Amino acid sequence: MLPRIQQVIGRAVHVPGNDIDTDRIIPARFMKCVTFEGLGAYAFYDVRFQQDGNPRPHPMNAPERAGASILISGMNFGCGSSREHAPQALHRHGFRAVVAGSFAEIFFGNCTTLAIPCVTLAEADLAKLAAAVDADPSLEVTVDVEAREVRHGAQVFPAGIPTTAHDALVNGRWDPIGELLEGSSQVESTAASLPYMACP
Amino acid sequence: MGKSLFEKVWEAHTVRRLSNGQTQLLIGTHLIHEVTSPQAFGMLRDLGLGVKFPHRTFATVDHIVPTDQRQEPFSDPLADGMIKELRRNARDFGITYFDLSSGRQGIVHVVGPEQGITQPGSTIACGDSHTATHGAFGAIAFGIGTTQVRDILATQTMALSKLKVRRIEVTGSLRPGVYAKDVILHLIKKLGANGGIGYAYEYGGEVFDRMSMEERMTVCNMSIEGGARCGYVNPDEKTYAYLKGRPYSPEGAAWDEAVARWKSFASDPDCAYDDHVIFRAEEIAPSVTWGISPDQGVFIGETIPHFEGLDAAAAASLQEALDYMKLSPGTPVKGIPVDVCFIGSCTNGRLSDFREVAARIRGTKVAPGVKAIAVPGSQIVDVLCRNEGIDRIFTEAGWEWREAGCSMCLAMNPDKLVGDQLCASSSNRNFKGRQGSPTGRTILMSPVMVAAAAIEGKVADAREVFDLATS
């Protein structure tokens, strides 16, 4: 049994912007690797660091945000390339949940299979949460996957997550490989019904 | 009530329902490359799993290959390690691999169709978001992450939620000098970079019916830039004519049976769609982007938009794009100086793309100070171009003619922008840093528009430069 992902509780960092793509989350040159190890250091690299390696002003570089485990962003987060290197880099950087206005689908699926819940908030709620996080680096935020809520203090925001991902996370079935393998004989009969599966 | 192609293909490939409500979907054809597969093979080894149907996975090397000097070992040791790893994995697991020495290497989305591996009514997946390209053949083709590459290697299936279907029709006739790339850039601008979330896009109507297979590939390729995970065109006689006689196409009696089966997958005339949008072809002009998202685009005669009246977050996003691009509202896009011109990629790196440009640039010269590179999408595209003398037309006009690969679309090989160079590019993404320099700038456009920019040294209207409006 995999861990059940019911809640993620931690401090947060707000990376503002819509349409933040996976090239920005992990620039392509850092994908010249045959494992995912070490990618955490390169999360958002080109917007966090100058070409000489010196840091730029960026929310993730603020010392008081070190150790934040919840990432907050805007609409269509994770669009573009299907690279799993992006959620791998975020996870290895320490993020355990992402809260945004909406998510690109491939990124969303990649995160779910890595046990990183991606939940959406309504625009006004997202703005309120982002403002609260921006104002207080020590603010403890709860991403309650099971209850479909994001909370801080007395503030409670209803959060969106599709039932399939919700159930996979809270029931500890976010990595589907075991269940896919169990279907092996049915896979063979489906394949046998499709002539092209016998080729070449 | 009839069914759409998407529904028919989905049903034919459904293995069973999973406990979380997703579908275990058979993926008939799996394509892999060197960037997103090595970790998947690593996971297989860690789990002690094999590849269930090794004959249904096909590999090639495209992202990291140099396009000038291809002698191994590559000068970049990381890239060299990646090609060696792919070779080892293909050998260890018995997977067909189109290596550099095969004569069939190229961008995975160019290789699949030209080998006849991409077929109507099939499901296709690849660890690459531009897998939607294969939808041009009436396949349902998904871009996936590496963990799903592992799932498909081990089980030939993946867990997926069913998509809705949006039919996108373009009626009428495209005006002279307007290409497939202009159509898809216009659709993305109109529907938004996130407009397709939750949808498969079905492209239909007169304009797509009239398009060649390569033009349909250009359109389907950029479905993902519109947020749609897959896009497709229903198969027709052009589809079958394209596939006939290709290495992996059925032959003899099996060919006739296959065509009959392929036809049966086409959307029924009375099928219902979850959404339906219609555009007029006559409204579409040559299109370019000006920002850092593919939906930030205008027609060539237009200016960069002002954004007064937008809400604060939207205005901030546009300001960020303009700051990055070093452009300002009200500036005409025509006349923006360019440093580099790139024709290639899985969007626009096929024979018809180079042929169309070659027909225009004979006797022209690339503007002084502009670097212009042409990168065929595959070794076969390269040979076909050379057979027609297209490579010489390019080189005589001042272009560099390179060897096959992804090249400057995402710059994982040595082809990169330097500093804040601005590139007129036939590729698919204008994201920050996409072309290899963290401050490099990209303007997306059709190959013929890239050629016009190369000659003028600035973004130009190809209809004027090449007198296309009257041709």
XYZ file of C-alpha atoms in Angstrom:
671
model
C 0.000 0.000 0.000
C 1.259 3.434 -0.916
C 0.948 6.318 1.547
C -2.478 7.925 1.599
C -2.230 11.602 0.672
C -5.027 13.122 2.730
C -3.505 16.467 3.700
C -0.423 18.505 3.033
C 0.393 20.998 5.756
C 3.217 23.484 5.501
C 4.407 26.923 4.643
C 3.797 28.196 1.142
C 5.431 30.250 -1.566
C 3.534 32.201 -4.187
C 4.996 32.268 -7.710
C 2.652 34.650 -9.515
C 1.690 34.446 -13.165
C -0.537 32.632 -15.630
C 0.585 30.013 -18.181
C 3.760 29.110 -16.315
C 5.155 26.408 -18.585
C 7.286 23.379 -17.838
C 10.254 24.893 -19.688
C 10.215 27.596 -17.048
C 9.841 25.059 -14.229
C 12.819 23.072 -15.553
C 14.785 24.478 -18.510
C 15.531 21.873 -21.181
C 19.289 21.898 -20.701
C 18.861 20.331 -17.259
C 17.101 17.353 -18.845
C 20.365 16.036 -20.218
C 20.346 13.262 -17.659
C 19.301 9.636 -17.396
C 17.897 9.876 -13.854
C 15.780 12.495 -12.067
C 18.302 12.885 -9.242
C 19.514 16.361 -8.497
C 16.756 18.149 -10.420
C 15.497 19.930 -7.297
C 18.329 22.448 -7.496
C 17.208 23.531 -10.967
C 13.521 24.183 -10.284
C 12.650 27.539 -11.934
C 16.387 27.982 -12.473
C 16.412 30.652 -15.173
C 13.983 32.917 -13.362
C 15.747 32.357 -10.023
C 19.332 32.808 -11.118
C 21.320 35.026 -13.447
C 23.561 33.436 -16.010
C 26.549 33.905 -13.690
C 24.717 31.864 -11.046
C 23.922 34.789 -8.766
C 20.353 34.776 -7.473
C 17.684 37.056 -8.906
C 14.846 38.415 -6.797
C 12.349 35.540 -6.842
C 9.868 34.353 -4.223
C 11.585 30.960 -4.002
C 14.926 32.611 -3.239
C 13.685 34.490 -0.164
C 15.393 32.942 2.887
C 12.150 33.050 4.852
C 10.534 30.831 2.205
C 13.115 28.072 2.552
C 11.414 24.798 3.352
C 8.037 25.848 1.933
C 6.152 22.734 0.820
C 3.154 24.285 -0.936
C 3.461 26.127 -4.244
C 0.822 28.684 -5.232
C 0.478 30.005 -8.776
C -2.019 31.200 -11.412
C -3.956 29.815 -14.368
C -2.867 26.950 -16.674
C 0.069 26.053 -14.461
C 2.440 23.480 -15.970
C 1.488 24.008 -19.608
C 3.696 23.008 -22.512
C 6.113 20.124 -22.556
C 5.078 16.779 -21.046
C 8.411 16.518 -19.225
C 7.977 14.733 -15.896
C 11.238 16.441 -15.020
C 9.071 19.434 -14.019
C 7.082 17.801 -11.192
C 10.182 15.773 -10.289
C 12.139 19.025 -9.870
C 9.353 20.570 -7.763
C 9.081 17.454 -5.596
C 12.837 17.224 -5.127
C 12.886 20.924 -4.271
C 10.480 20.100 -1.444
C 7.022 20.891 -2.778
C 4.334 18.422 -1.745
C 1.250 20.216 -3.131
C 0.408 22.835 -5.754
C -2.514 25.270 -5.551
C -3.423 27.157 -8.733
C -6.284 28.574 -10.770
C -6.089 25.702 -13.245
C -3.584 23.102 -14.420
C -2.425 21.803 -17.770
C -3.513 18.189 -18.049
C -0.273 16.332 -18.643
C 1.410 18.150 -15.759
C -1.573 17.409 -13.531
C -1.410 13.693 -14.332
C 2.344 13.571 -13.834
C 1.982 15.209 -10.409
C -0.759 12.839 -9.316
C 1.344 9.777 -10.097
C 4.116 11.311 -7.967
C 1.690 11.873 -5.056
C 1.722 15.656 -5.456
C -1.865 16.896 -5.146
C -2.773 19.730 -7.522
C -5.872 21.586 -6.375
C -7.649 24.573 -7.888
C -9.201 27.560 -6.159
C -11.714 30.062 -7.476
C -10.023 33.218 -8.717
C -11.006 35.422 -5.777
C -10.037 32.765 -3.227
C -6.721 32.207 -4.947
C -5.998 35.939 -4.770
C -6.882 35.992 -1.044
C -4.699 32.986 -0.308
C -1.804 34.421 -2.321
C -2.068 37.755 -0.501
C -2.073 36.039 2.896
C 0.940 33.924 1.954
C 2.793 36.921 0.491
C 2.162 38.857 3.708
C 3.298 36.146 6.113
C 6.095 33.705 5.231
C 5.414 31.734 8.403
C 1.739 31.181 7.568
C 0.790 27.524 7.871
C -1.416 26.390 5.010
C -3.336 23.133 4.837
C -4.174 21.542 1.523
C -6.869 19.134 2.640
C -7.214 16.793 -0.307
C -9.728 14.557 1.393
C -12.083 17.418 2.366
C -11.366 19.372 -0.829
C -10.383 22.484 1.078
C -7.426 24.801 1.413
C -7.204 26.431 4.845
C -5.132 28.859 6.847
C -6.184 29.976 10.306
C -9.944 30.411 10.217
C -10.012 30.902 6.457
C -11.434 27.992 4.481
C -11.494 27.914 0.698
C -13.285 25.183 -1.255
C -10.749 23.466 -3.522
C -11.263 21.603 -6.762
C -9.729 18.254 -7.641
C -11.210 15.679 -10.032
C -12.683 12.642 -8.300
C -10.270 10.268 -10.028
C -7.211 12.076 -8.662
C -8.880 12.685 -5.292
C -9.621 9.004 -4.836
C -6.227 7.892 -6.091
C -4.448 10.183 -3.607
C -6.559 9.636 -0.500
C -6.756 5.870 -1.025
C -3.034 5.474 -1.648
C -3.512 4.399 -5.266
C -1.738 7.282 -6.960
C 0.781 5.047 -8.679
C -1.384 2.944 -11.018
C 1.252 0.371 -11.976
C 0.011 -2.334 -9.619
C -3.564 -2.135 -10.832
C -2.486 -1.914 -14.483
C -0.419 -5.078 -14.085
C -3.406 -6.866 -12.526
C -5.324 -6.317 -15.772
C -2.778 -8.250 -17.801
C -5.029 -10.990 -19.167
C -7.696 -8.460 -20.150
C -5.008 -6.417 -21.874
C -4.136 -9.449 -23.943
C -7.720 -10.022 -25.033
C -8.170 -6.348 -25.949
C -4.920 -6.470 -27.918
C -6.069 -9.625 -29.712
C -9.171 -7.781 -30.955
C -7.040 -5.154 -32.718
C -5.262 -6.441 -35.855
C -2.533 -3.800 -35.788
C -1.349 -5.082 -32.413
C -0.041 -8.204 -34.172
C 2.216 -6.130 -36.458
C 4.939 -5.762 -37.496
C -26.923 8.761 -32.424
C -23.550 8.174 -34.012
C -20.146 8.311 -32.371
C -17.083 10.440 -32.862
C -13.772 8.929 -33.890
C -12.495 9.687 -30.393
C -15.291 7.645 -28.787
C -14.851 4.728 -31.192
C -11.103 4.534 -30.689
C -11.518 4.927 -26.931
C -14.045 2.075 -26.770
C -11.970 -0.224 -28.971
C -8.948 0.268 -26.695
C -10.683 0.186 -23.312
C -9.372 -2.675 -21.210
C -11.373 -2.014 -18.059
C -12.415 0.542 -15.490
C -9.950 1.183 -12.684
C -10.838 1.601 -9.013
C -10.550 5.403 -9.135
C -12.892 5.611 -12.110
C -10.215 6.076 -14.757
C -9.982 3.814 -17.790
C -7.204 1.336 -18.360
C -6.587 2.167 -22.003
C -4.576 0.003 -24.381
C -1.898 2.030 -26.134
C -1.282 0.237 -29.405
C 1.736 2.203 -30.504
C 4.366 3.552 -28.150
C 7.064 5.902 -29.388
C 10.092 6.721 -27.268
C 13.103 9.026 -27.446
C 16.224 9.630 -25.419
C 14.995 12.380 -23.078
C 11.910 10.982 -21.384
C 12.552 7.225 -21.539
C 15.771 6.440 -19.621
C 14.208 6.960 -16.193
C 11.276 4.739 -17.244
C 13.644 1.901 -18.118
C 15.376 2.548 -14.793
C 12.031 2.109 -13.007
C 11.400 -1.150 -14.909
C 14.766 -2.476 -13.811
C 14.126 -1.394 -10.208
C 10.754 -3.173 -10.224
C 12.075 -6.228 -12.046
C 9.569 -5.743 -14.877
C 9.945 -6.453 -18.592
C 8.356 -4.864 -21.656
C 4.997 -6.488 -22.379
C 4.834 -5.977 -26.154
C 8.326 -4.917 -27.280
C 7.255 -5.019 -30.948
C 4.786 -2.161 -30.307
C 7.388 0.314 -29.040
C 9.571 2.216 -31.520
C 12.545 4.370 -30.579
C 14.536 7.118 -32.197
C 16.934 9.831 -31.082
C 16.027 13.438 -31.791
C 16.216 16.008 -28.987
C 19.906 15.968 -28.174
C 21.519 15.107 -31.503
C 23.849 17.706 -32.973
C 22.800 18.826 -36.456
C 26.257 19.779 -37.705
C 28.908 17.367 -36.522
C 27.443 13.964 -35.690
C 30.618 11.988 -35.112
C 30.431 10.012 -31.884
C 31.284 10.486 -29.138
C 29.372 13.776 -29.188
C 31.294 16.742 -27.850
C 28.665 17.085 -25.094
C 29.288 14.141 -22.752
C 25.778 14.376 -21.286
C 24.211 14.055 -24.746
C 26.600 11.246 -25.572
C 25.533 9.414 -22.414
C 21.884 9.775 -23.395
C 22.225 8.246 -26.868
C 24.246 5.376 -25.441
C 21.596 4.789 -22.788
C 18.804 4.682 -25.394
C 20.821 2.224 -27.480
C 21.373 0.018 -24.447
C 17.714 0.091 -23.421
C 16.480 -0.694 -26.941
C 18.918 -3.608 -27.163
C 18.222 -4.965 -23.671
C 14.444 -4.878 -24.112
C 14.227 -5.864 -27.801
C 12.797 -2.554 -29.072
C 13.077 -1.374 -32.686
C 15.396 1.625 -32.719
C 15.953 4.024 -35.620
C 19.522 5.022 -34.821
C 21.678 7.651 -36.524
C 23.099 4.957 -38.815
C 19.652 3.650 -39.873
C 18.861 6.307 -42.457
C 15.460 6.497 -40.735
C 16.346 8.608 -37.674
C 14.537 11.869 -37.085
C 12.065 13.708 -34.897
C 9.827 11.027 -33.463
C 6.687 12.751 -34.806
C 8.127 12.863 -38.304
C 9.426 9.290 -38.209
C 6.171 7.624 -37.058
C 4.093 8.798 -40.026
C 6.813 8.378 -42.644
C 7.415 4.792 -41.533
C 3.692 4.000 -41.647
C 3.757 3.264 -37.898
C 1.120 5.953 -37.324
C -2.229 4.508 -38.414
C -5.886 5.545 -38.259
C -7.984 4.212 -35.406
C -4.961 3.462 -33.259
C -3.903 4.798 -29.884
C -0.436 6.277 -29.707
C 1.540 7.641 -26.784
C 4.973 9.181 -26.435
C 6.766 10.986 -23.651
C 6.478 14.179 -25.629
C 3.646 16.676 -25.681
C 3.678 17.033 -29.472
C 2.451 13.464 -29.879
C -0.876 14.993 -30.929
C 0.778 15.336 -34.365
C -0.193 11.735 -35.132
C -3.855 12.680 -34.828
C -3.586 13.939 -38.414
C -4.103 10.278 -39.376
C -7.204 9.766 -37.254
C -5.217 8.276 -34.384
C -5.767 9.274 -30.763
C -2.315 10.305 -29.670
C -1.302 11.409 -26.190
C 1.742 13.148 -24.788
C 2.661 11.509 -21.486
C 5.116 11.717 -18.603
C 7.907 9.303 -17.808
C 5.992 7.308 -15.202
C 3.390 6.626 -17.892
C 6.179 5.599 -20.277
C 7.012 3.009 -17.639
C 3.353 1.981 -17.393
C 3.116 1.441 -21.154
C 6.396 -0.424 -21.385
C 5.307 -2.743 -18.579
C 1.625 -3.171 -19.454
C 0.968 -1.585 -22.890
C -1.709 0.453 -21.104
C -2.131 3.632 -19.143
C -4.662 5.033 -16.705
C -6.596 7.884 -18.260
C -9.804 9.840 -17.864
C -11.969 10.168 -20.949
C -11.824 13.529 -22.705
C -14.639 15.590 -24.100
C -14.570 16.341 -27.843
C -14.661 19.807 -29.381
C -15.169 19.946 -33.137
C -13.327 22.863 -34.705
C -14.436 23.689 -38.224
C -12.815 26.115 -40.579
C -15.083 26.796 -43.537
C -14.362 28.483 -46.853
C -10.964 28.880 -48.503
C -7.680 30.151 -47.151
C -6.424 33.246 -48.922
C -3.139 33.068 -50.860
C -0.094 33.167 -48.593
C -1.992 31.729 -45.617
C -0.715 28.355 -44.422
C -1.680 25.581 -42.009
C 0.567 27.188 -39.387
C -1.395 30.436 -39.650
C -4.611 28.482 -39.117
C -3.465 26.798 -35.929
C -1.859 29.969 -34.537
C -5.157 31.752 -35.160
C -7.172 28.990 -33.462
C -4.897 29.065 -30.416
C -5.162 32.850 -30.225
C -8.956 32.652 -30.401
C -9.507 29.682 -28.077
C -6.645 30.396 -25.657
C -3.603 28.478 -24.488
C -5.782 26.755 -21.903
C -8.997 26.609 -23.962
C -8.557 22.938 -24.764
C -8.129 21.620 -21.231
C -10.321 18.547 -20.878
C -10.886 18.244 -24.637
C -9.716 16.326 -27.641
C -9.887 18.604 -30.673
C -11.489 17.248 -33.840
C -10.486 19.442 -36.796
C -12.997 19.291 -39.637
C -14.596 21.192 -42.464
C -13.487 22.385 -45.869
C -10.091 23.777 -44.962
C -8.874 20.681 -43.133
C -10.452 18.397 -45.752
C -8.432 20.206 -48.401
C -5.145 20.128 -46.475
C -2.377 17.662 -47.285
C -1.386 15.139 -44.617
C 1.670 17.217 -43.760
C -0.471 20.332 -43.286
C -2.841 18.357 -41.054
C 0.181 17.271 -39.011
C 1.161 20.925 -38.516
C -2.309 21.670 -37.172
C -2.659 18.617 -34.919
C 0.898 19.126 -33.647
C 0.003 22.381 -31.911
C -3.189 21.124 -30.249
C -1.218 21.052 -27.016
C -0.365 24.745 -27.369
C -4.124 25.258 -27.228
C -4.323 23.156 -24.061
C -5.814 20.099 -25.787
C -3.995 16.901 -25.042
C -4.833 15.462 -28.427
C -6.223 16.641 -31.733
C -7.227 14.713 -34.822
C -8.587 14.822 -38.332
C -10.871 12.045 -39.567
C -9.103 9.694 -41.981
C -9.928 10.019 -45.683
C -8.524 9.018 -49.078
C -5.515 11.313 -48.562
C -4.701 9.472 -45.361
C -4.763 6.079 -47.066
C -2.806 7.329 -50.084
C -0.112 8.698 -47.756
C 0.221 5.410 -45.884
C 0.167 3.066 -48.890
C 3.498 1.327 -49.379
C 5.234 2.659 -46.263
C 7.500 0.223 -44.368
C 5.062 -0.540 -41.544
C 1.838 -0.170 -43.532
C -0.191 -3.329 -44.143
C 0.222 -4.966 -47.560
C -1.908 -7.037 -49.945
C -5.195 -8.320 -48.557
C -4.302 -6.924 -45.147
C -4.142 -3.447 -46.698
C -7.741 -3.646 -47.969
C -8.948 -4.950 -44.626
C -7.064 -2.215 -42.814
C -8.532 0.548 -44.984
C -12.043 -0.781 -44.421
C -11.415 -0.829 -40.692
C -9.839 2.642 -40.716
C -12.868 4.066 -42.517
C -15.156 2.662 -39.853
C -13.403 4.753 -37.183
C -14.278 8.110 -38.791
C -16.786 10.208 -36.847
C -20.381 9.478 -37.811
C -22.163 12.395 -39.494
C -24.825 12.437 -36.771
C -22.477 12.210 -33.800
C -22.816 14.700 -30.959
C -19.899 16.831 -29.800
C -19.385 18.344 -26.380
C -18.579 21.617 -28.078
C -18.521 22.907 -31.638
C -16.856 26.063 -32.939
C -16.705 27.399 -36.491
C -14.225 29.825 -38.023
C -14.138 31.428 -41.477
C -10.972 30.764 -43.483
C -11.172 34.166 -45.158
C -10.667 35.870 -41.785
C -7.246 34.300 -41.310
C -4.072 36.166 -42.311
C -0.400 35.272 -41.842
C 0.078 35.080 -38.084
C 2.924 35.729 -35.665
C 3.286 35.652 -31.904
C 4.610 38.610 -29.951
C 4.747 37.228 -26.387
C 5.810 34.239 -24.322
C 2.703 32.075 -24.734
C 1.550 30.709 -28.111
C -1.841 32.424 -27.742
C -0.192 35.838 -27.619
C -0.411 36.411 -31.350
C -1.618 38.814 -34.028
C -1.904 38.965 -37.799
C 1.129 40.350 -39.588
C -0.541 43.692 -40.369
C -1.480 44.323 -36.745
C 0.200 45.978 -33.795
C 1.030 44.613 -30.377
C -2.182 45.037 -28.369
C -2.757 47.572 -25.639
C -4.147 46.031 -22.508
C -5.978 48.813 -20.718
C -9.184 47.514 -19.205
C -7.834 44.051 -18.436
C -7.897 42.829 -14.858
C -4.708 43.255 -12.860
C -3.499 39.654 -13.158
C -4.042 39.503 -16.940
C -2.367 42.888 -17.398
C 0.586 41.744 -15.285
C 0.971 38.619 -17.449
C 0.982 40.700 -20.629
C 3.430 43.197 -19.164
C 5.709 40.330 -18.176
C 5.565 39.035 -21.762
C 6.346 42.426 -23.261
C 9.173 43.092 -20.796
C 10.705 39.754 -21.714
C 10.273 40.342 -25.439
C 11.520 43.957 -25.148
C 8.466 45.122 -27.089
C 5.747 47.634 -26.315
C 2.016 47.997 -26.982
C 1.133 49.669 -30.260
C 4.306 48.529 -32.042
C 3.615 47.025 -35.477
C 4.866 43.423 -35.529
C 6.004 43.939 -39.098
C 9.499 45.361 -38.880
C 10.653 43.819 -35.592
C 14.360 43.038 -36.251
C 15.375 39.370 -36.161
C 18.780 37.815 -35.444
C 18.153 34.149 -36.180
C 15.777 32.302 -38.507
C 14.910 28.659 -37.911
C 12.935 26.337 -40.170
C 12.424 22.855 -38.783
C 10.764 21.007 -35.847
C 7.936 18.493 -35.600
C 5.579 21.335 -36.481
C 7.152 22.441 -39.757
C 10.151 20.273 -40.638
C 8.716 18.108 -43.424
C 9.308 17.912 -47.167
C 6.371 20.161 -48.088
C 7.617 22.864 -45.715
C 11.062 22.989 -47.328
C 9.607 22.618 -50.804
C 7.271 25.573 -50.286
C 10.101 27.774 -49.020
C 12.511 26.642 -51.746
C 9.962 27.678 -54.365
C 10.134 31.223 -52.946
C 13.763 31.824 -51.989
C 15.589 30.907 -55.179
C 17.839 33.842 -56.023
C 17.316 35.601 -52.675
C 19.859 36.184 -49.900
C 19.617 36.047 -46.146
C 20.020 39.596 -44.783
C 23.489 40.517 -43.505
C 23.974 39.649 -39.843
C 21.113 37.137 -39.775
C 21.869 33.497 -39.042
C 19.446 31.203 -40.871
C 19.308 27.455 -40.346
C 17.160 24.801 -41.987
C 16.875 21.500 -40.144
C 15.045 18.616 -41.831
C 12.752 16.688 -39.514
C 14.223 13.326 -40.440
C 17.002 11.706 -42.427
C 14.371 10.748 -45.004
C 13.152 14.349 -45.298
C 16.800 15.337 -45.762
C 17.291 12.812 -48.586
C 14.026 13.771 -50.300
C 15.032 17.447 -50.152
C 18.496 16.697 -51.514
C 16.997 14.654 -54.334
C 15.042 17.732 -55.385
C 18.010 20.095 -54.930
C 16.204 21.911 -52.141
C 19.252 21.882 -49.869
C 21.249 23.745 -52.539
C 18.547 26.340 -53.013
C 18.742 27.028 -49.278
C 22.528 27.114 -49.083
C 22.817 29.336 -52.170
C 20.410 31.745 -50.467
C 22.684 31.883 -47.425
C 21.029 29.281 -45.206
C 22.833 26.545 -43.309
C 21.411 23.126 -44.234
C 21.686 20.820 -41.221
C 21.103 17.194 -40.303
C 17.888 15.858 -38.800
C 16.753 16.560 -35.242
C 14.707 18.796 -32.953
C 17.483 21.390 -32.975
C 16.551 24.939 -32.056
C 12.933 24.176 -31.239
C 14.045 23.432 -27.695
C 17.818 23.701 -27.939
C 18.850 20.563 -26.091
C 21.585 20.189 -28.692
C 24.252 22.788 -29.587
C 21.794 24.892 -31.673
C 20.900 27.723 -29.300
C 20.126 31.395 -29.261
C 22.750 33.593 -27.607
C 21.831 36.355 -25.170
C 18.616 38.131 -26.097
C 18.725 37.198 -29.780
C 15.316 37.201 -31.421
C 14.421 34.195 -33.558
C 11.816 33.963 -36.287
C 10.911 30.319 -35.829
C 8.729 27.723 -37.515
C 8.586 25.773 -34.236
C 5.780 25.585 -31.704
C 6.695 27.361 -28.471
C 7.707 30.902 -27.620
C 8.211 30.250 -23.917
C 10.863 32.145 -21.987
C 14.237 30.553 -22.619
C 12.773 27.929 -24.929
C 15.432 28.259 -27.616
C 18.386 27.764 -25.308
C 19.207 31.220 -23.964
C 17.487 32.287 -20.734
C 16.871 35.687 -22.344
C 16.384 34.507 -25.950
C 13.213 35.616 -27.735
C 11.008 33.654 -30.136
C 8.418 34.753 -32.669
C 6.426 31.825 -34.049
C 5.302 31.845 -37.683
C 4.995 29.687 -40.797
C 8.128 28.549 -42.665
C 7.425 30.924 -45.557
C 7.110 33.806 -43.089
C 10.437 32.757 -41.524
C 11.987 32.865 -45.001
C 10.588 36.354 -45.564
C 12.038 37.478 -42.222
C 15.425 36.025 -43.170
C 15.541 38.063 -46.365
C 14.323 41.300 -44.796
C 16.205 40.925 -41.515
C 12.959 41.732 -39.746
C 9.472 40.323 -39.335
C 7.869 40.736 -42.753
C 4.702 39.915 -44.647
C 5.582 36.963 -46.865
C 2.745 37.909 -49.217
C 4.579 41.134 -50.025
C 8.116 39.752 -50.003
C 7.231 36.857 -52.309
C 4.310 38.446 -54.139
C 2.029 35.666 -52.899
C -1.251 37.556 -52.985
C -1.367 37.358 -56.767
C 0.292 33.985 -57.241
